[in-house]
Coordinates of C-alpha atoms and ligand atoms in Angstrom, one line a residue:
X1 CA -67.3 79.4 -11.6
X2 CA -67.0 81.8 -8.8
X3 CA -69.8 83.4 -6.9
X4 CA -69.4 86.3 -4.6
X5 CA -72.1 85.9 -2.0
X6 CA -74.1 88.8 -0.5
X7 CA -71.7 89.0 2.4
X8 CA -68.9 89.6 -0.1
X9 CA -67.1 86.4 0.6
X10 CA -65.5 84.3 -2.1
X11 CA -67.6 81.1 -2.4
X12 CA -67.6 78.6 -5.2
X13 CA -70.7 77.0 -6.6
X14 CA -69.2 73.9 -8.3
X15 CA -70.0 70.5 -6.9
X16 CA -68.8 67.0 -7.6
X17 CA -71.8 65.3 -9.3
X18 CA -72.0 61.8 -8.0
X19 CA -71.1 59.8 -4.9
X20 CA -68.6 57.6 -6.7
X21 CA -67.3 60.7 -8.4
X22 CA -66.4 62.2 -5.0
X23 CA -64.5 59.2 -3.9
X24 CA -62.7 58.9 -7.2
X25 CA -61.8 62.6 -7.5
X26 CA -60.4 62.6 -4.0
X27 CA -58.5 59.5 -4.7
X28 CA -57.3 61.1 -7.8
X29 CA -55.5 63.7 -5.6
X30 CA -54.3 61.2 -3.0
X31 CA -53.0 58.4 -5.3
X32 CA -50.0 59.4 -7.3
X33 CA -46.2 59.3 -7.3
X34 CA -46.5 59.2 -3.5
X35 CA -47.6 55.6 -3.7
X36 CA -45.6 54.4 -6.7
X37 CA -42.4 56.3 -6.3
X38 CA -42.1 57.9 -2.9
X39 CA -43.5 55.2 -0.6
X40 CA -41.2 52.5 -1.9
X41 CA -38.2 54.7 -2.0
X42 CA -38.7 55.9 1.6
X43 CA -39.5 52.5 2.9
X44 CA -36.4 51.2 1.2
X45 CA -34.2 53.9 2.6
X46 CA -35.6 53.8 6.1
X47 CA -35.4 50.2 7.0
X48 CA -38.5 48.5 5.6
X49 CA -41.3 47.0 7.7
X50 CA -40.7 49.1 10.8
X51 CA -41.0 52.3 8.7
X52 CA -44.2 50.9 7.2
X53 CA -45.7 50.4 10.6
X54 CA -44.9 53.9 11.8
X55 CA -46.3 55.3 8.6
X56 CA -49.6 53.4 9.0
X57 CA -49.9 54.5 12.7
X58 CA -49.3 58.2 11.5
X59 CA -51.9 57.7 8.8
X60 CA -54.6 56.5 11.2
X61 CA -53.9 58.8 14.2
X62 CA -52.9 61.9 12.3
X63 CA -53.7 61.6 8.6
X64 CA -57.3 60.3 8.7
X65 CA -58.6 62.8 11.3
X66 CA -57.0 65.8 9.5
X67 CA -58.4 64.6 6.2
X68 CA -61.9 64.6 7.7
X69 CA -61.3 68.1 9.2
X70 CA -60.2 69.5 5.9
X71 CA -63.1 68.1 4.0
X72 CA -65.5 69.5 6.7
X73 CA -64.0 72.9 6.8
X74 CA -63.7 73.0 3.0
X75 CA -67.4 72.2 2.6
X76 CA -68.3 74.8 5.3
X77 CA -66.1 77.5 3.9
X78 CA -66.7 76.7 0.2
X79 CA -63.7 78.7 -0.9
X80 CA -60.1 78.3 -1.9
X81 CA -57.4 77.5 0.6
X82 CA -57.3 81.1 1.9
X83 CA -61.0 82.2 1.6
X84 CA -62.2 79.0 3.3
X85 CA -60.6 80.1 6.5
X86 CA -61.8 83.7 6.1
X87 CA -65.3 82.3 5.7
X88 CA -65.2 79.9 8.7
X89 CA -63.2 82.2 10.9
X90 CA -63.7 85.8 9.9
X91 CA -61.4 88.5 11.2
X92 CA -58.7 86.1 12.4
X93 CA -55.3 85.0 11.2
X94 CA -56.2 81.4 10.4
X95 CA -56.0 82.2 6.6
X96 CA -52.3 82.0 7.1
X97 CA -52.7 78.2 6.9
X98 CA -54.0 78.6 3.4
X99 CA -51.2 81.0 2.5
X100 CA -48.5 78.5 3.7
X101 CA -50.4 75.9 1.6
X102 CA -49.9 77.9 -1.5
X103 CA -46.2 78.0 -0.8
X104 CA -46.2 74.3 -0.2
X105 CA -48.0 73.7 -3.6
X106 CA -45.1 75.4 -5.3
X107 CA -42.4 73.5 -3.5
X108 CA -44.1 70.1 -4.0
X109 CA -44.8 70.8 -7.7
X110 CA -41.2 71.8 -8.1
X111 CA -39.9 68.2 -7.5
X112 CA -43.1 66.3 -8.3
X113 CA -43.1 67.6 -11.9
X114 CA -39.5 66.3 -12.2
X115 CA -40.3 62.8 -11.1
X116 CA -43.4 62.9 -13.3
X117 CA -41.1 63.9 -16.1
X118 CA -39.0 60.8 -15.5
X119 CA -42.2 58.8 -15.7
X120 CA -43.2 60.4 -19.0
X121 CA -39.7 59.8 -20.3
X122 CA -40.0 56.1 -19.3
X123 CA -43.2 55.7 -21.2
X124 CA -41.2 56.4 -24.3
X125 CA -38.2 54.4 -23.2
X126 CA -40.5 51.5 -22.6
X127 CA -41.2 51.2 -26.3
X128 CA -37.5 50.4 -27.0
X129 CA -36.0 47.2 -25.8
X130 CA -33.0 48.6 -23.9
X131 CA -34.8 49.1 -20.7
X132 CA -35.9 45.5 -20.2
X133 CA -33.0 44.2 -18.2
X134 CA -32.6 42.4 -14.8
X135 CA -29.0 43.8 -14.5
X136 CA -28.8 46.6 -11.9
X137 CA -26.0 48.2 -13.8
X138 CA -27.9 48.4 -17.1
X139 CA -31.1 49.9 -15.5
X140 CA -29.1 52.3 -13.3
X141 CA -27.1 53.6 -16.2
X142 CA -30.2 54.2 -18.3
X143 CA -31.7 56.2 -15.4
X144 CA -28.5 58.1 -14.8
X145 CA -28.2 59.1 -18.5
X146 CA -31.7 60.7 -18.3
X147 CA -31.3 62.6 -15.0
X148 CA -27.8 63.8 -15.7
X149 CA -28.9 65.4 -18.9
X150 CA -30.0 69.0 -18.0
X151 CA -31.8 69.6 -21.3
X152 CA -33.9 66.5 -21.2
X153 CA -34.7 67.0 -17.5
X154 CA -36.0 70.5 -18.1
X155 CA -38.0 69.6 -21.2
X156 CA -39.7 66.6 -19.6
X157 CA -40.6 68.8 -16.6
X158 CA -42.1 71.5 -18.9
X159 CA -44.0 68.9 -20.9
X160 CA -45.6 67.7 -17.6
X161 CA -46.5 71.2 -16.6
X162 CA -48.0 72.0 -20.0
X163 CA -50.2 68.8 -19.9
X164 CA -51.4 69.6 -16.4
X165 CA -52.0 73.3 -17.2
X166 CA -54.0 72.3 -20.3
X167 CA -56.3 70.0 -18.3
X168 CA -56.9 72.6 -15.6
X169 CA -57.9 75.1 -18.2
X170 CA -60.8 72.8 -19.1
X171 CA -62.5 73.5 -15.8
X172 CA -62.8 71.9 -12.3
X173 CA -65.3 69.1 -12.3
X174 CA -64.8 67.9 -15.8
X175 CA -61.0 68.2 -15.7
X176 CA -60.6 66.4 -12.4
X177 CA -63.3 63.8 -12.5
X178 CA -62.9 62.9 -16.1
X179 CA -59.2 62.1 -16.1
X180 CA -59.0 60.1 -12.9
X181 CA -62.2 58.2 -12.6
X182 CA -61.6 55.3 -14.9
X183 CA -57.9 54.7 -14.6
X184 CA -57.3 54.0 -10.9
X185 CA -58.9 50.5 -10.8
X186 CA -56.8 49.6 -13.9
X187 CA -53.6 50.8 -12.2
X188 CA -54.5 48.7 -9.1
X189 CA -55.0 45.6 -11.2
X190 CA -51.8 46.1 -13.0
X191 CA -49.9 46.5 -9.7
X192 CA -51.5 43.2 -8.6
X193 CA -50.2 41.4 -11.8
X194 CA -46.7 42.9 -11.3
X195 CA -46.8 41.9 -7.6
X196 CA -47.6 38.3 -8.5
X197 CA -44.7 38.1 -10.8
X198 CA -42.5 39.8 -8.3
X199 CA -43.3 37.4 -5.4
X200 CA -42.8 34.4 -7.5
X201 CA -39.2 35.4 -8.4
X202 CA -36.4 33.3 -6.9
X203 CA -35.4 34.8 -3.5
X204 CA -38.5 36.9 -3.3
X205 CA -39.1 35.9 0.3
X206 CA -36.3 38.2 1.4
X207 CA -38.1 41.2 -0.1
X208 CA -41.3 40.3 1.6
X209 CA -39.6 40.0 5.0
X210 CA -38.0 43.4 4.4
X211 CA -41.4 44.9 3.8
X212 CA -43.4 43.0 6.5
X213 CA -41.0 41.8 9.2
X214 CA -40.1 44.9 11.3
X215 CA -36.7 45.6 12.8
X216 CA -37.5 48.3 15.3
X217 CA -33.9 49.2 15.8
X218 CA -34.2 51.1 12.5
X219 CA -36.6 53.6 14.1
X220 CA -35.1 57.0 15.0
X221 CA -36.7 60.5 15.4
X222 CA -35.8 61.6 11.9
X223 CA -37.2 58.3 10.5
X224 CA -40.5 58.9 12.4
X225 CA -40.7 62.4 11.0
X226 CA -40.2 61.1 7.5
X227 CA -43.0 58.6 8.0
X228 CA -45.3 61.3 9.3
X229 CA -44.3 63.6 6.4
X230 CA -45.2 60.8 4.0
X231 CA -48.6 60.3 5.7
X232 CA -49.3 64.0 5.1
X233 CA -48.0 63.9 1.5
X234 CA -49.9 60.8 0.7
X235 CA -53.3 62.1 1.7
X236 CA -52.7 65.5 0.2
X237 CA -53.3 67.2 3.6
X238 CA -51.9 70.0 5.6
X239 CA -51.9 72.6 2.8
X240 CA -55.4 73.3 1.8
X241 CA -55.6 70.8 -1.1
X242 CA -58.3 68.6 0.5
X243 CA -59.9 71.8 1.8
X244 CA -60.3 72.9 -1.7
X245 CA -61.7 69.5 -2.6
X246 CA -64.1 69.6 0.4
X247 CA -65.5 72.8 -1.1
X248 CA -66.8 70.8 -4.0
X249 CA -68.6 68.3 -1.8
X250 CA -72.3 68.4 -1.7
X251 CA -74.1 68.8 1.6
X252 CA -75.3 65.2 1.7
X253 CA -71.9 63.5 1.3
X254 CA -70.8 61.3 4.2
X255 CA -67.4 62.8 4.8
X256 CA -66.0 60.5 7.4
X257 CA -67.0 57.4 5.5
X258 CA -65.6 58.8 2.3
X259 CA -62.3 59.7 4.0
X260 CA -62.0 56.2 5.5
X261 CA -62.4 54.7 2.0
X262 CA -59.8 57.1 0.6
X263 CA -57.3 56.2 3.3
X264 CA -57.9 52.4 2.9
X265 CA -57.6 52.6 -0.9
X266 CA -54.6 54.8 -0.8
X267 CA -52.7 52.5 1.7
X268 CA -53.7 49.5 -0.5
X269 CA -52.1 51.0 -3.6
X270 CA -48.9 51.8 -1.7
X271 CA -48.6 48.4 -0.3
X272 CA -49.2 46.8 -3.7
X273 CA -46.5 49.0 -5.1
X274 CA -44.2 47.8 -2.3
X275 CA -45.0 44.1 -3.1
X276 CA -44.3 44.8 -6.8
X277 CA -40.9 46.3 -6.0
X278 CA -39.2 44.8 -3.0
X279 CA -39.2 41.1 -3.9
X280 CA -37.5 42.1 -7.2
X281 CA -35.0 44.3 -5.4
X282 CA -33.7 41.3 -3.4
X283 CA -34.1 38.8 -6.2
X284 CA -32.0 40.7 -8.6
X285 CA -29.5 42.2 -6.2
X286 CA -30.6 45.8 -6.2
X287 CA -30.0 48.1 -3.3
X288 CA -33.3 48.8 -1.3
X289 CA -31.8 52.1 -0.1
X290 CA -31.1 53.3 -3.6
X291 CA -33.1 56.5 -3.0
X292 CA -35.2 58.4 -5.4
X293 CA -34.2 56.2 -8.3
X294 CA -35.4 53.0 -6.7
X295 CA -38.6 52.6 -8.8
X296 CA -37.0 53.5 -12.1
X297 CA -34.1 51.0 -11.8
X298 CA -35.9 48.1 -10.3
X299 CA -39.4 47.9 -11.9
X300 CA -37.9 47.3 -15.4
X301 CA -36.3 44.1 -14.0
X302 CA -39.7 42.7 -13.1
X303 CA -41.0 43.4 -16.6
X304 CA -37.8 41.9 -18.1
X305 CA -38.7 38.6 -16.3
X306 CA -42.3 38.3 -17.4
X307 CA -44.0 37.4 -20.7
X308 CA -45.2 40.5 -22.6
X309 CA -43.0 42.5 -20.3
X310 CA -42.6 45.3 -22.8
X311 CA -46.3 45.8 -23.2
X312 CA -46.9 45.7 -19.5
X313 CA -44.1 48.2 -18.9
X314 CA -45.6 50.8 -21.3
X315 CA -49.0 50.3 -19.6
X316 CA -47.4 50.7 -16.2
X317 CA -45.6 53.9 -16.8
X318 CA -48.6 55.3 -18.7
X319 CA -51.0 54.6 -15.8
X320 CA -48.4 56.0 -13.4
X321 CA -48.3 59.1 -15.5
X322 CA -52.1 59.4 -15.3
X323 CA -52.0 58.9 -11.5
X324 CA -49.4 61.6 -11.2
X325 CA -51.4 64.0 -13.4
X326 CA -54.5 63.6 -11.1
X327 CA -52.4 64.4 -8.1
X328 CA -50.7 67.4 -9.8
X329 CA -54.1 68.8 -10.9
X330 CA -55.1 69.0 -7.3
X331 CA -51.9 70.8 -6.3
X332 CA -52.1 73.3 -9.1
X333 CA -55.8 73.8 -8.4
X334 CA -54.9 75.1 -4.9
X335 CA -53.1 78.0 -6.4
X336 CA -55.4 78.5 -9.4
X337 CA -58.6 78.5 -7.2
X338 CA -57.0 81.2 -5.1
X339 CA -56.0 83.4 -8.0
X340 CA -59.4 83.0 -9.7
X341 CA -61.2 84.0 -6.5
X342 CA -58.9 86.9 -5.6
X343 CA -57.9 88.5 -8.9
X344 CA -59.6 89.4 -12.1
X345 CA -57.3 87.2 -14.1
X346 CA -59.8 84.5 -14.9
X347 CA -59.2 80.8 -15.0
X348 CA -57.0 80.6 -18.1
X349 CA -54.6 83.3 -17.2
X350 CA -54.4 82.2 -13.6
X351 CA -53.5 78.7 -14.7
X352 CA -50.9 80.0 -17.1
X353 CA -49.2 82.2 -14.6
X354 CA -49.2 79.4 -12.0
X355 CA -47.6 76.8 -14.3
X356 CA -45.0 79.2 -15.6
X357 CA -44.0 80.2 -12.1
X358 CA -43.9 76.5 -11.2
X359 CA -41.6 75.8 -14.1
X360 CA -39.2 78.5 -12.8
X361 CA -39.1 77.2 -9.2
X362 CA -39.1 73.6 -10.5
X363 CA -36.1 74.1 -12.8
X364 CA -33.8 74.2 -9.8
X365 CA -35.1 70.8 -8.9
X366 CA -34.9 69.5 -12.4
X367 CA -31.2 70.4 -12.7
X368 CA -30.2 69.1 -9.3
X369 CA -28.9 65.8 -10.8
X370 CA -26.9 67.6 -13.4
X371 CA -25.8 71.3 -13.7
X372 CA -26.8 72.1 -10.1
X373 CA -25.8 68.8 -8.4
X374 CA -23.2 70.6 -6.3
X375 CA -25.4 73.6 -5.3
X376 CA -26.8 72.7 -1.9
X377 CA -28.6 74.4 0.9
X378 CA -28.3 72.9 4.4
X379 CA -26.5 70.0 2.6
X380 CA -29.4 69.3 0.3
X381 CA -29.9 69.7 -3.4
X382 CA -32.9 71.8 -4.4
X383 CA -34.8 68.6 -5.2
X384 CA -34.3 67.3 -1.7
X385 CA -34.7 70.6 0.0
X386 CA -38.1 71.3 -1.6
X387 CA -39.2 67.8 -0.7
X388 CA -37.9 68.0 2.9
X389 CA -39.3 71.5 3.6
X390 CA -42.8 70.7 2.2
X391 CA -43.3 67.2 3.5
X392 CA -41.5 67.4 6.8
X393 CA -42.2 71.0 7.8
X394 CA -45.0 72.8 6.0
X395 CA -47.5 70.0 5.7
X396 CA -47.2 68.9 9.4
X397 CA -47.3 72.5 10.7
X398 CA -50.3 73.2 8.5
X399 CA -52.0 69.9 9.6
X400 CA -51.3 70.8 13.2
X401 CA -53.0 74.1 12.9
X402 CA -56.0 72.6 11.1
X403 CA -56.4 70.0 13.9
X404 CA -56.2 72.7 16.5
X405 CA -58.6 74.9 14.6
X406 CA -61.2 72.2 13.9
X407 CA -61.4 71.2 17.6
X408 CA -60.2 73.9 20.0
X409 CA -61.6 76.8 18.0
X410 CA -64.4 75.3 15.9
X411 CA -65.6 73.0 18.7
X412 CA -67.7 69.9 19.1
X413 CA -71.2 71.2 18.5
X414 CA -70.3 72.6 15.1
X415 CA -68.0 69.6 14.3
X416 CA -70.9 67.2 15.0
X417 CA -73.4 69.2 13.1
X418 CA -71.2 69.5 10.1
X419 CA -70.1 65.9 9.9
X420 CA -73.5 64.4 10.7
X421 CA -75.0 66.5 7.9
X422 CA -77.2 68.3 10.5
X423 CA -78.1 65.1 12.2
X424 CA -79.1 63.2 9.0
X425 CA -76.3 60.7 9.6
X426 CA -76.4 58.5 12.8
X427 CA -72.6 58.6 13.4
X428 CA -72.2 60.4 16.7
X429 CA -70.0 57.6 18.2
X430 CA -67.6 57.7 15.3
X431 CA -67.5 61.5 15.3
X432 CA -66.8 61.7 19.0
X433 CA -63.8 59.3 18.5
X434 CA -62.4 61.2 15.5
X435 CA -63.0 64.5 17.4
X436 CA -61.1 63.4 20.5
X437 CA -58.2 62.0 18.5
X438 CA -58.1 65.2 16.5
X439 CA -58.2 67.3 19.6
X440 CA -55.8 65.5 21.9
X441 CA -53.8 62.9 20.0
X442 CA -53.0 64.3 16.6
X443 CA -51.7 67.7 17.6
X444 CA -49.5 66.3 20.4
X445 CA -48.1 63.6 18.2
X446 CA -47.4 66.0 15.4
X447 CA -45.7 68.5 17.7
X448 CA -43.5 65.8 19.4
X449 CA -42.5 64.2 16.1
X450 CA -41.7 67.6 14.6
X451 CA -39.7 68.9 17.5
X452 CA -37.7 65.7 17.9
X453 CA -37.4 64.9 14.2
X454 CA -36.0 68.4 13.4
X455 CA -33.7 68.0 16.4
X456 CA -35.1 70.9 18.3
X457 CA -35.9 68.8 21.3
X458 CA -34.1 65.7 22.4
X459 CA -35.7 62.8 24.3
Ligands
LIG1 N1 -50.9 62.8 -2.6 C1 -50.3 62.9 -3.8 C2 -49.4 61.7 -4.0 O1 -49.2 60.8 -3.2 C3 -49.5 64.2 -4.0 C4 -50.3 65.4 -3.7 C5 -51.3 65.8 -4.4 C6 -50.1 66.2 -2.6 N2 -51.8 66.9 -3.7 C7 -51.1 67.2 -2.6 C8 -49.2 66.2 -1.5 C9 -51.2 68.1 -1.6 C10 -49.3 67.2 -0.5 C11 -50.3 68.1 -0.6 O2 -48.7 61.5 -5.0

């Protein structure tokens, strides 16, 4: 529902209903393929434990404060990614953050829907017996036959978009809360079961050392940028997504506390995914730096070595598909909320236009392991390019601007008022710390990491 206030601004009037609903809905956006697919693959390709440490530091010093700022501004502005800035900073250019966020939503969805398509396809493959193998060659060739088939790649991606589009058309609160609420705890439990199997495999210790014993010689400026990009991607920040969610928060929600829980739960799921995967990687002789395919080639080997593996594998890919859907809903919602507020299209048409455009942009990513494998820009396929530009450039730049806005422009008095719920919460000490980090630490870190990681400045 939209509501145009007397001042003529675009403000929404929908709210998340309950406290636990807020936490779960926000987690529904944060937890997704980022935890299950991207985190393990990047950790594997960037040297393991040292990458994990840099990633955690970025999450605490950059991710958490920006998440808090987005929820705060979203609740104040009560609009979509663009209108929120127009509401909290009228007659200024800050709305550009929201506009860049809409671009980011397209780029992220373009590759995200492809990976989600692989997950959907694996749900079906899990019903057969062929996938259950501990032989790297077998699992790799099954994956290769899927991604090198252009028709299958496109169709799975479109199925994903159709499913997400249909859910969005049902409406914000119901669509988002309903799908994600119940499933996350089950996913976490399943990851624990898989993790236990994985760490009891012969030779598993090597995988645990890889994940938890840092070798700091692996750390370079581009690796740090990748870790920071992952921190943004994981928490769905830097592009107006959490801003849009903040606009559904009620006035009495404790934003910093909720954000801390989101960060903790999200990190836990990622680390559980790492524990499920890396011991098996070393036990069966997979390559930790296998890249985007890591999840899909290694996880079947864990299932192949446990009782009822086939059943667990169906459940695993199904739950991963649900987690991915929750995250995609939040991405599509950024664009749809904007269109609903700004045009006369209405929710259904806005959703349709959005997902169809995403299918067009996304098809270039879907085909980048087959028909378009040799088409590269800056040496990257479209799949990699979309991922790189969104995670390593657009999100950090957006986050940097949000940090600057929330502190240097918005300022302490309003920050304190908004996040203490007008003084109802006795959390001034915490707020002061978050504020100072957001004002002095996060922007400087983001700027340095961006400039060095993109090779603009050398130190
Ligand atoms: N955080 C989600 C994941 O890890 C992906 C996601 C959803 C996202 N919304 C976003 C990433 C907004 C960046 C921005 O899977």
